[in-house]
């Protein structure tokens, strides 16, 4: 029997299956684009949905092939195969097997991931070879026992369509646009001046907005197959790149011993012989290479709101001496890489930076103790809160402090330690703390008594929204801490350190022993409360 008649027999049987299933089957009169049938499924009615919210009917294009032999493979022109692969409509290949004396058998394949990849690759190979008559090339579609659908083939087609993520067209478009490009989309060759070598690396790192090049050639590559000729070949153009970075953590260890980690983005560029690495965050930008060339840039707008960790890093950077080595490490997907050290050369250190550095360290300790997540704040808000940062630093910074005063006759002869609390407002939040410091030195200098207290122990901490501080809760935490110490310990119970500092009576000074290269700041303490009073 002629092939045309065999094909018609198969198509008629498929049409009958569609009719039996209540599916509309439209015959292609002029099949210029390869499909034989356009089938339409009635929509699935949602009983409680409005008319305008009901789903649309499902449509699929079907190419019906028929055979009377035992062959389970068919040939399709490469032109049609590429049309099926790139069409956003659901496409199916149905094979009807009509063997004499046997019931008709139905095989079907969905033009999806495997077939799309195979056919697009075949098209790429033909393009690379310079072949233009794609209709003269064919691809083979093989059917296995797993592809046999029986007389349920029409219902199977609908299940296949509905099994794809909605919307179908968008899901297929994403597949078409990405398959074969797993290792990149191609290569670019550029011609630049020899003096622009490092500028090209900086462009790849995102440090330059653009680079003027003498010539640019782009050749695409898909499925590992390079195009036979360049798609782009232009001269005297401006090249702009959008570098794609990887998230990482930037770990800095300062000369003070403080270690702080912040989120950053890592960019790489160059070759093994001339490579560079950039680690960029909101407060510091470090570029390693190419070669021995390292660059560090720290900048922050006064009104920009950043995290506590970022503020701690920024204040430490600006407060660092030029001779300080700041150790740098990068953590990527759990693996740490030591990057050596950097140094800062900041002119005109602000006097308040020392307090911001100590204060942010104190706030980090409170966060670690209470487990709360602090909000963001700005450098302007730090400057406005400098008085509170001084008091918080006096209470619990990682520096020794000294109380210098003229003792009254009722003052105790010796102290075991210092206990106090304070609440410090910054931006939209308030940090509260109760801390204890042990006495490490107590001596007289003329008429003045100088009591030096060691490193603090944070006993309680809390973060509140501004204006919502529970003063009773803070005082209760302070009293509980005081009651835990035995009577044998003579505690200098200062109570509210902020009230002591801001009161107008007495004659005491609370000195924070900062690193010797800075001028030691002094907290004036004026209070009618006498050291040694418990409560």
C-alpha positions as CSV (number, residue, x, y, z in Angstrom):
1,X,0.0,0.0,0.0
2,X,1.3,3.5,-0.8
3,X,2.8,5.5,2.0
4,X,0.1,8.2,1.6
5,X,-2.7,5.7,2.2
6,X,-0.9,4.2,5.1
7,X,-0.5,7.6,6.7
8,X,-4.2,8.3,6.2
9,X,-5.2,5.1,7.9
10,X,-3.2,6.1,10.9
11,X,-4.5,9.6,11.0
12,X,-8.2,8.3,10.8
13,X,-7.6,6.0,13.7
14,X,-6.2,8.9,15.8
15,X,-9.1,11.1,14.8
16,X,-11.5,8.4,16.0
17,X,-9.7,8.2,19.4
18,X,-10.1,12.0,19.7
19,X,-13.8,11.8,19.0
20,X,-14.3,8.9,21.5
21,X,-12.5,11.1,24.1
22,X,-14.6,14.2,23.4
23,X,-11.6,16.1,22.0
24,X,-11.8,18.3,19.0
25,X,-9.3,17.2,16.2
26,X,-8.6,19.7,13.5
27,X,-7.0,18.5,10.3
28,X,-4.1,20.5,8.8
29,X,-5.1,21.5,5.3
30,X,-1.7,23.1,4.4
31,X,0.9,21.5,6.7
32,X,3.7,23.9,5.9
33,X,4.8,23.8,9.5
34,X,4.8,20.0,10.0
35,X,1.9,19.2,12.2
36,X,-1.0,17.1,11.0
37,X,-3.6,17.6,13.8
38,X,-4.4,20.4,16.2
39,X,-6.4,18.9,19.1
40,X,-8.4,20.9,21.6
41,X,-9.4,19.6,25.0
42,X,-12.5,21.0,26.7
43,X,-11.6,23.1,29.8
44,X,-11.8,21.6,33.3
45,X,-14.7,23.6,34.9
46,X,-14.0,24.9,38.4
47,X,-17.4,24.8,40.2
48,X,-16.9,27.8,42.4
49,X,-14.9,30.1,40.1
50,X,-16.4,33.0,38.2
51,X,-16.8,32.7,34.4
52,X,-13.8,35.0,33.8
53,X,-11.6,33.0,36.1
54,X,-12.3,29.6,34.5
55,X,-9.2,28.0,32.9
56,X,-8.8,28.0,29.1
57,X,-9.0,24.9,27.0
58,X,-5.9,22.9,26.3
59,X,-4.4,22.9,22.8
60,X,-1.7,20.6,21.4
61,X,-0.1,20.1,17.9
62,X,0.3,16.5,16.9
63,X,2.4,15.0,14.1
64,X,0.9,11.5,13.3
65,X,3.2,8.9,11.8
66,X,2.1,5.5,10.6
67,X,3.9,2.2,9.9
68,X,2.9,-1.3,8.9
69,X,6.3,-2.8,9.7
70,X,8.0,-3.7,13.0
71,X,10.0,-0.4,12.8
72,X,9.7,1.8,15.9
73,X,11.5,4.8,14.5
74,X,10.4,7.7,12.2
75,X,12.3,10.4,10.4
76,X,11.5,14.1,10.5
77,X,13.1,16.9,8.5
78,X,15.4,19.0,10.6
79,X,13.4,22.1,9.6
80,X,10.2,20.7,11.2
81,X,12.1,19.3,14.2
82,X,13.4,22.8,15.0
83,X,9.9,24.2,14.6
84,X,8.6,21.7,17.0
85,X,11.4,22.3,19.5
86,X,11.0,26.1,19.4
87,X,7.2,26.3,19.3
88,X,5.7,27.4,22.6
89,X,2.6,25.3,21.9
90,X,2.7,21.7,23.2
91,X,4.1,19.4,20.4
92,X,3.7,15.6,20.2
93,X,4.8,12.8,17.8
94,X,2.4,9.9,17.6
95,X,3.3,6.7,15.9
96,X,0.4,4.4,14.9
97,X,1.5,0.8,14.2
98,X,-0.8,-1.2,11.9
99,X,0.4,-4.7,11.6
100,X,-1.7,-7.1,9.6
101,X,-4.1,-9.2,11.7
102,X,-3.3,-7.3,14.9
103,X,-4.9,-4.5,16.8
104,X,-3.6,-1.0,16.2
105,X,-0.9,0.1,18.7
106,X,-0.2,3.7,19.7
107,X,3.2,5.2,20.7
108,X,3.7,8.8,21.6
109,X,6.5,11.2,22.6
110,X,6.3,14.7,24.1
111,X,8.6,17.1,22.4
112,X,10.3,18.1,25.7
113,X,13.7,18.2,27.3
114,X,15.4,15.3,25.5
115,X,14.1,15.8,22.1
116,X,14.4,19.6,22.3
117,X,18.1,19.3,23.3
118,X,18.8,16.7,20.5
119,X,17.1,18.7,17.8
120,X,18.6,22.1,18.8
121,X,22.0,20.4,18.9
122,X,21.4,19.0,15.4
123,X,20.6,22.5,14.2
124,X,23.7,23.9,15.8
125,X,25.8,21.3,14.1
126,X,24.3,22.1,10.7
127,X,24.9,25.8,11.3
128,X,28.5,25.3,12.3
129,X,29.0,23.3,9.0
130,X,27.5,26.1,7.0
131,X,24.5,24.0,5.8
132,X,21.5,26.1,4.9
133,X,19.1,23.5,3.3
134,X,17.9,22.2,6.6
135,X,14.9,20.5,5.0
136,X,17.3,18.1,3.4
137,X,18.5,16.9,6.7
138,X,16.5,14.6,8.9
139,X,16.4,13.5,12.6
140,X,15.3,10.2,13.8
141,X,12.7,9.7,16.6
142,X,12.9,6.3,18.2
143,X,10.0,4.8,20.3
144,X,10.5,2.2,22.9
145,X,8.1,0.0,24.9
146,X,8.0,2.7,27.5
147,X,6.5,5.0,24.9
148,X,3.5,2.8,24.1
149,X,0.3,4.6,25.3
150,X,-2.5,2.4,23.9
151,X,-5.9,3.8,23.1
152,X,-5.4,6.1,26.1
153,X,-3.0,8.2,24.1
154,X,-5.3,11.2,23.8
155,X,-5.8,11.4,27.6
156,X,-2.0,10.8,28.1
157,X,-1.2,13.9,25.9
158,X,-3.4,16.0,28.2
159,X,-1.7,14.6,31.3
160,X,1.7,15.4,29.9
161,X,0.7,19.0,29.2
162,X,-0.8,19.5,32.7
163,X,2.3,17.9,34.3
164,X,4.4,20.8,33.2
165,X,4.8,23.9,35.4
166,X,2.2,26.6,34.6
167,X,2.4,28.5,32.4
168,X,3.5,25.9,29.9
169,X,4.8,28.4,27.3
170,X,7.0,30.2,29.8
171,X,8.5,26.9,31.1
172,X,9.3,25.7,27.6
173,X,10.7,29.1,26.7
174,X,13.1,28.9,29.7
175,X,14.1,25.4,28.6
176,X,14.7,26.5,25.0
177,X,16.8,29.5,26.1
178,X,19.1,27.6,28.5
179,X,19.7,24.1,27.2
180,X,23.1,23.7,25.6
181,X,24.5,26.8,27.3
182,X,25.5,25.1,30.6
183,X,29.1,26.0,30.0
184,X,28.5,29.6,28.6
185,X,27.1,31.3,25.6
186,X,30.2,31.8,23.6
187,X,33.5,33.7,23.5
188,X,34.5,37.4,23.1
189,X,37.8,38.5,21.6
190,X,38.8,42.1,22.1
191,X,41.7,44.2,20.9
192,X,42.9,46.8,23.4
193,X,46.0,48.9,23.9
194,X,48.8,47.2,25.9
195,X,48.4,49.9,28.5
196,X,44.8,48.9,29.2
197,X,45.6,45.4,30.5
198,X,44.9,46.2,34.1
199,X,41.9,48.3,33.1
200,X,40.3,45.2,31.5
201,X,40.7,43.3,34.8
202,X,39.2,46.2,36.7
203,X,36.3,46.2,34.3
204,X,35.7,42.5,35.0
205,X,35.8,43.2,38.7
206,X,33.2,46.0,38.4
207,X,35.7,48.7,39.3
208,X,35.3,50.6,36.0
209,X,32.0,51.5,34.3
210,X,33.3,50.8,30.8
211,X,36.4,50.3,28.6
212,X,37.0,51.6,25.0
213,X,38.2,48.8,22.8
214,X,39.6,48.8,19.3
215,X,37.8,45.7,18.1
216,X,35.3,43.2,19.5
217,X,34.4,39.8,18.0
218,X,31.7,37.6,19.5
219,X,31.2,34.0,18.5
220,X,28.4,31.9,20.1
221,X,28.9,28.4,21.4
222,X,26.1,25.9,22.2
223,X,26.4,22.2,23.2
224,X,30.2,22.8,23.0
225,X,29.9,23.6,19.3
226,X,31.3,26.9,18.1
227,X,29.5,28.8,15.4
228,X,31.0,28.7,12.0
229,X,31.4,32.5,11.9
230,X,31.2,35.4,14.4
231,X,27.8,36.9,15.1
232,X,29.3,40.3,16.1
233,X,32.4,41.9,14.7
234,X,32.7,45.6,15.3
235,X,35.5,48.2,15.7
236,X,36.0,51.2,18.1
237,X,33.3,50.4,20.6
238,X,32.7,51.0,24.3
239,X,32.5,47.8,26.3
240,X,30.4,47.5,29.4
241,X,30.2,44.5,31.7
242,X,28.0,43.5,34.6
243,X,30.2,41.2,36.7
244,X,28.5,38.3,38.5
245,X,29.8,37.8,42.0
246,X,29.6,35.1,44.6
247,X,28.3,35.7,48.1
248,X,30.9,35.3,50.8
249,X,31.8,36.4,54.3
250,X,34.6,38.8,54.9
251,X,36.4,38.1,58.2
252,X,38.7,40.9,59.6
253,X,40.9,40.7,62.6
254,X,42.2,44.0,63.9
255,X,45.3,44.9,65.9
256,X,43.0,45.4,69.0
257,X,42.2,41.6,68.8
258,X,38.7,42.2,67.7
259,X,37.4,39.8,65.0
260,X,34.4,40.8,62.9
261,X,32.6,39.0,60.0
262,X,30.3,40.8,57.5
263,X,28.6,39.7,54.3
264,X,30.3,40.6,51.0
265,X,30.4,39.7,47.4
266,X,33.5,38.2,45.7
267,X,34.5,38.8,42.1
268,X,37.3,37.2,40.1
269,X,39.1,38.2,36.9
270,X,42.2,37.7,34.8
271,X,44.2,34.5,34.2
272,X,46.3,32.3,36.4
273,X,49.4,34.3,35.4
274,X,47.7,37.6,36.0
275,X,44.6,37.1,38.3
276,X,42.8,39.5,40.6
277,X,40.2,39.1,43.3
278,X,37.8,41.7,44.6
279,X,35.7,41.5,47.8
280,X,33.1,44.2,48.1
281,X,30.8,45.1,51.0
282,X,28.9,48.2,51.9
283,X,31.7,49.5,54.1
284,X,34.9,48.2,52.6
285,X,36.1,47.2,49.2
286,X,39.3,45.2,48.9
287,X,41.1,44.2,45.6
288,X,43.9,41.7,45.7
289,X,46.1,41.8,42.5
290,X,46.9,41.6,39.8
291,X,50.4,40.8,41.0
292,X,51.4,42.5,44.3
293,X,48.9,45.3,43.7
294,X,46.4,45.5,46.6
295,X,43.8,48.3,47.0
296,X,41.6,49.0,50.0
297,X,38.7,51.5,50.0
298,X,36.4,52.3,53.0
299,X,33.6,54.8,52.6
300,X,30.2,55.3,54.1
301,X,27.6,58.0,53.7
302,X,26.6,59.4,57.1
303,X,22.9,58.7,56.6
304,X,23.3,55.2,55.2
305,X,21.8,52.5,57.5
306,X,24.0,49.5,57.9
307,X,24.2,46.5,60.3
308,X,25.9,46.5,63.7
309,X,28.7,44.3,62.3
310,X,29.3,46.6,59.4
311,X,29.4,49.6,61.7
312,X,31.9,47.8,63.9
313,X,34.1,47.1,60.9
314,X,33.9,50.6,59.5
315,X,34.7,52.3,62.8
316,X,37.6,49.9,63.4
317,X,39.0,50.6,59.9
318,X,38.9,54.4,60.4
319,X,40.4,54.1,63.9
320,X,43.3,51.9,62.8
321,X,46.9,53.2,62.8
322,X,48.8,53.1,59.5
323,X,51.2,50.6,61.1
324,X,48.4,48.2,62.1
325,X,48.1,44.9,60.3
326,X,44.5,44.0,59.7
327,X,44.3,40.3,58.9
328,X,41.8,39.3,56.2
329,X,40.1,36.0,55.5
330,X,37.3,35.1,53.0
331,X,34.8,32.3,53.8
332,X,33.1,30.9,50.7
333,X,30.6,28.0,51.1
334,X,32.0,27.1,54.5
335,X,35.7,27.1,53.3
336,X,38.0,29.8,54.7
337,X,40.9,31.4,52.7
338,X,43.5,33.5,54.4
339,X,44.3,36.6,52.2
340,X,47.1,38.1,54.3
341,X,46.9,41.5,55.8
342,X,45.9,45.1,54.8
343,X,46.6,48.5,56.4
344,X,44.7,51.8,56.5
345,X,46.1,55.2,56.1
346,X,43.4,57.5,57.5
347,X,44.1,61.1,58.1
348,X,42.5,63.1,61.0
349,X,41.2,60.3,63.1
350,X,37.9,61.6,64.7
351,X,38.0,61.7,68.5
352,X,34.6,60.0,68.5
353,X,35.8,56.9,66.5
354,X,37.3,55.3,69.6
355,X,34.0,55.5,71.4
356,X,32.1,54.1,68.4
357,X,34.6,51.3,68.1
358,X,34.3,50.4,71.8
359,X,30.5,51.0,71.8
360,X,29.8,48.7,68.8
361,X,31.9,46.0,70.5
362,X,29.8,46.4,73.6
363,X,26.6,46.2,71.5
364,X,27.8,43.0,69.8
365,X,28.4,41.5,73.3
366,X,24.8,42.4,74.2
367,X,23.5,40.8,71.0
368,X,25.5,37.6,71.7
369,X,24.1,37.5,75.3
370,X,20.4,38.1,74.6
371,X,20.1,36.4,71.2
372,X,18.1,39.3,69.7
373,X,18.7,40.6,66.2
374,X,19.5,44.3,66.2
375,X,18.2,46.8,63.7
376,X,20.3,48.9,61.3
377,X,21.6,52.4,62.1
378,X,23.7,55.1,60.5
379,X,27.0,56.9,61.3
380,X,25.0,60.1,61.9
381,X,23.0,58.2,64.5
382,X,26.3,57.0,66.1
383,X,27.5,60.6,66.3
384,X,24.3,61.7,67.9
385,X,24.5,58.9,70.5
386,X,28.2,59.5,71.3
387,X,27.4,60.3,75.0
388,X,25.5,57.1,75.4
389,X,28.3,55.1,73.7
390,X,30.8,56.6,76.1
391,X,28.8,55.4,79.1
392,X,28.1,51.9,77.6
393,X,31.9,51.6,76.8
394,X,32.7,52.6,80.4
395,X,30.4,49.9,81.7
396,X,31.4,47.0,79.4
397,X,34.0,47.8,76.8
398,X,36.9,45.4,76.5
399,X,39.3,47.9,78.1
400,X,40.2,48.4,81.8
401,X,38.7,51.6,83.4
402,X,39.7,53.7,86.4
403,X,37.6,55.6,88.9
404,X,39.5,58.6,90.1
405,X,38.0,60.5,93.1
406,X,38.7,62.3,96.4
407,X,37.4,59.8,98.9
408,X,35.1,60.8,101.7
409,X,35.6,59.4,105.2
410,X,32.7,56.9,104.8
411,X,34.1,55.3,101.6
412,X,35.1,51.7,102.1
413,X,38.8,50.9,102.4
414,X,38.7,48.3,99.6
415,X,36.4,47.0,96.9
416,X,36.1,43.6,95.2
417,X,34.5,44.9,92.1
418,X,32.3,47.4,90.2
419,X,28.6,46.7,89.3
420,X,26.4,49.0,87.3
421,X,23.8,49.1,84.6
422,X,22.9,51.5,81.8
423,X,20.6,51.9,78.8
424,X,21.9,53.5,75.6
425,X,19.6,54.8,72.8
426,X,20.9,54.8,69.2
427,X,18.7,55.4,66.2
428,X,15.4,53.5,66.7
429,X,16.6,51.1,69.4
430,X,18.0,51.0,72.9
431,X,20.7,48.7,74.3
432,X,20.5,47.8,78.0
433,X,23.2,46.0,80.0
434,X,24.2,45.0,83.5
435,X,28.0,44.3,83.9
436,X,30.6,43.6,86.6
437,X,34.2,44.5,86.6
438,X,36.8,43.2,89.1
439,X,39.2,45.5,90.9
440,X,42.8,45.0,89.7
441,X,44.5,48.0,91.4
442,X,43.5,50.3,94.2
443,X,45.9,53.0,95.3
444,X,46.1,56.6,96.6
445,X,47.9,59.4,94.7
446,X,48.1,62.2,97.1
447,X,44.5,63.0,98.2
448,X,43.0,61.2,95.3
449,X,42.1,57.5,95.2
450,X,42.5,55.6,91.9
451,X,40.7,52.4,91.6
452,X,41.3,50.4,88.4
453,X,38.8,47.8,87.2
454,X,39.6,44.9,84.9
455,X,37.7,43.5,81.9
456,X,34.0,43.3,82.3
457,X,31.6,40.4,82.6
458,X,28.2,41.0,81.0
459,X,25.6,39.6,83.3
460,X,22.4,40.7,81.4
461,X,21.5,42.4,78.2
462,X,18.5,43.4,76.2
463,X,17.5,45.4,73.0
464,X,14.4,47.5,73.0
465,X,12.6,49.6,70.5
466,X,13.3,53.2,71.3
467,X,10.8,54.6,73.8
468,X,9.9,51.1,75.0
469,X,12.6,50.5,77.6
470,X,11.2,48.6,80.6
471,X,13.2,50.4,83.3
472,X,11.8,48.1,86.0
473,X,13.1,45.0,84.1
474,X,16.6,46.6,83.9
475,X,16.7,47.5,87.6
476,X,15.4,44.0,88.5
477,X,18.2,42.4,86.5
478,X,20.7,44.6,88.2
479,X,19.4,43.8,91.7
480,X,19.4,40.1,90.9
481,X,23.0,40.3,89.8
482,X,23.9,42.2,93.0
483,X,22.1,39.7,95.2
484,X,24.1,36.8,93.7
485,X,27.4,38.2,95.1
486,X,28.1,37.1,98.7
487,X,28.2,39.7,101.5
488,X,31.9,39.0,101.9
489,X,32.5,40.7,98.6
490,X,32.5,44.5,99.0
491,X,30.9,45.6,95.6
492,X,31.1,49.2,94.4
493,X,27.4,49.1,93.4
494,X,27.0,52.1,91.1
495,X,23.4,51.5,90.0
496,X,22.5,53.5,86.9
497,X,25.8,54.6,85.4
498,X,24.2,57.1,83.1
499,X,22.6,58.9,86.1
500,X,25.9,59.0,87.9
501,X,27.7,60.4,84.9
502,X,25.1,63.1,84.2
503,X,24.5,64.1,87.9
504,X,25.8,67.4,89.1
505,X,27.4,66.6,92.5
506,X,30.6,65.0,93.8
507,X,34.0,64.9,92.3
508,X,34.9,61.7,90.4
509,X,36.2,60.8,87.0
510,X,35.8,57.5,85.2
511,X,38.7,57.0,82.8
512,X,38.7,54.4,80.0
513,X,42.2,53.1,79.4
514,X,42.3,53.1,75.6
515,X,45.3,52.0,73.5
516,X,48.3,54.2,74.3
517,X,48.5,55.7,70.8
518,X,45.2,57.4,71.3
519,X,44.5,60.2,73.8
520,X,42.7,58.4,76.7
521,X,39.2,59.8,76.8
522,X,37.8,60.7,80.2
523,X,34.2,60.2,81.4
524,X,33.4,63.0,84.0
525,X,31.5,61.4,86.8
526,X,29.6,63.7,89.1
527,X,27.3,62.1,91.6
528,X,26.0,62.4,95.0
529,X,26.0,58.6,95.3
530,X,29.0,57.4,97.3
531,X,31.1,54.4,96.1
532,X,30.3,51.4,98.3
533,X,26.6,52.1,98.7
534,X,24.7,48.9,97.6
535,X,21.5,49.7,95.7
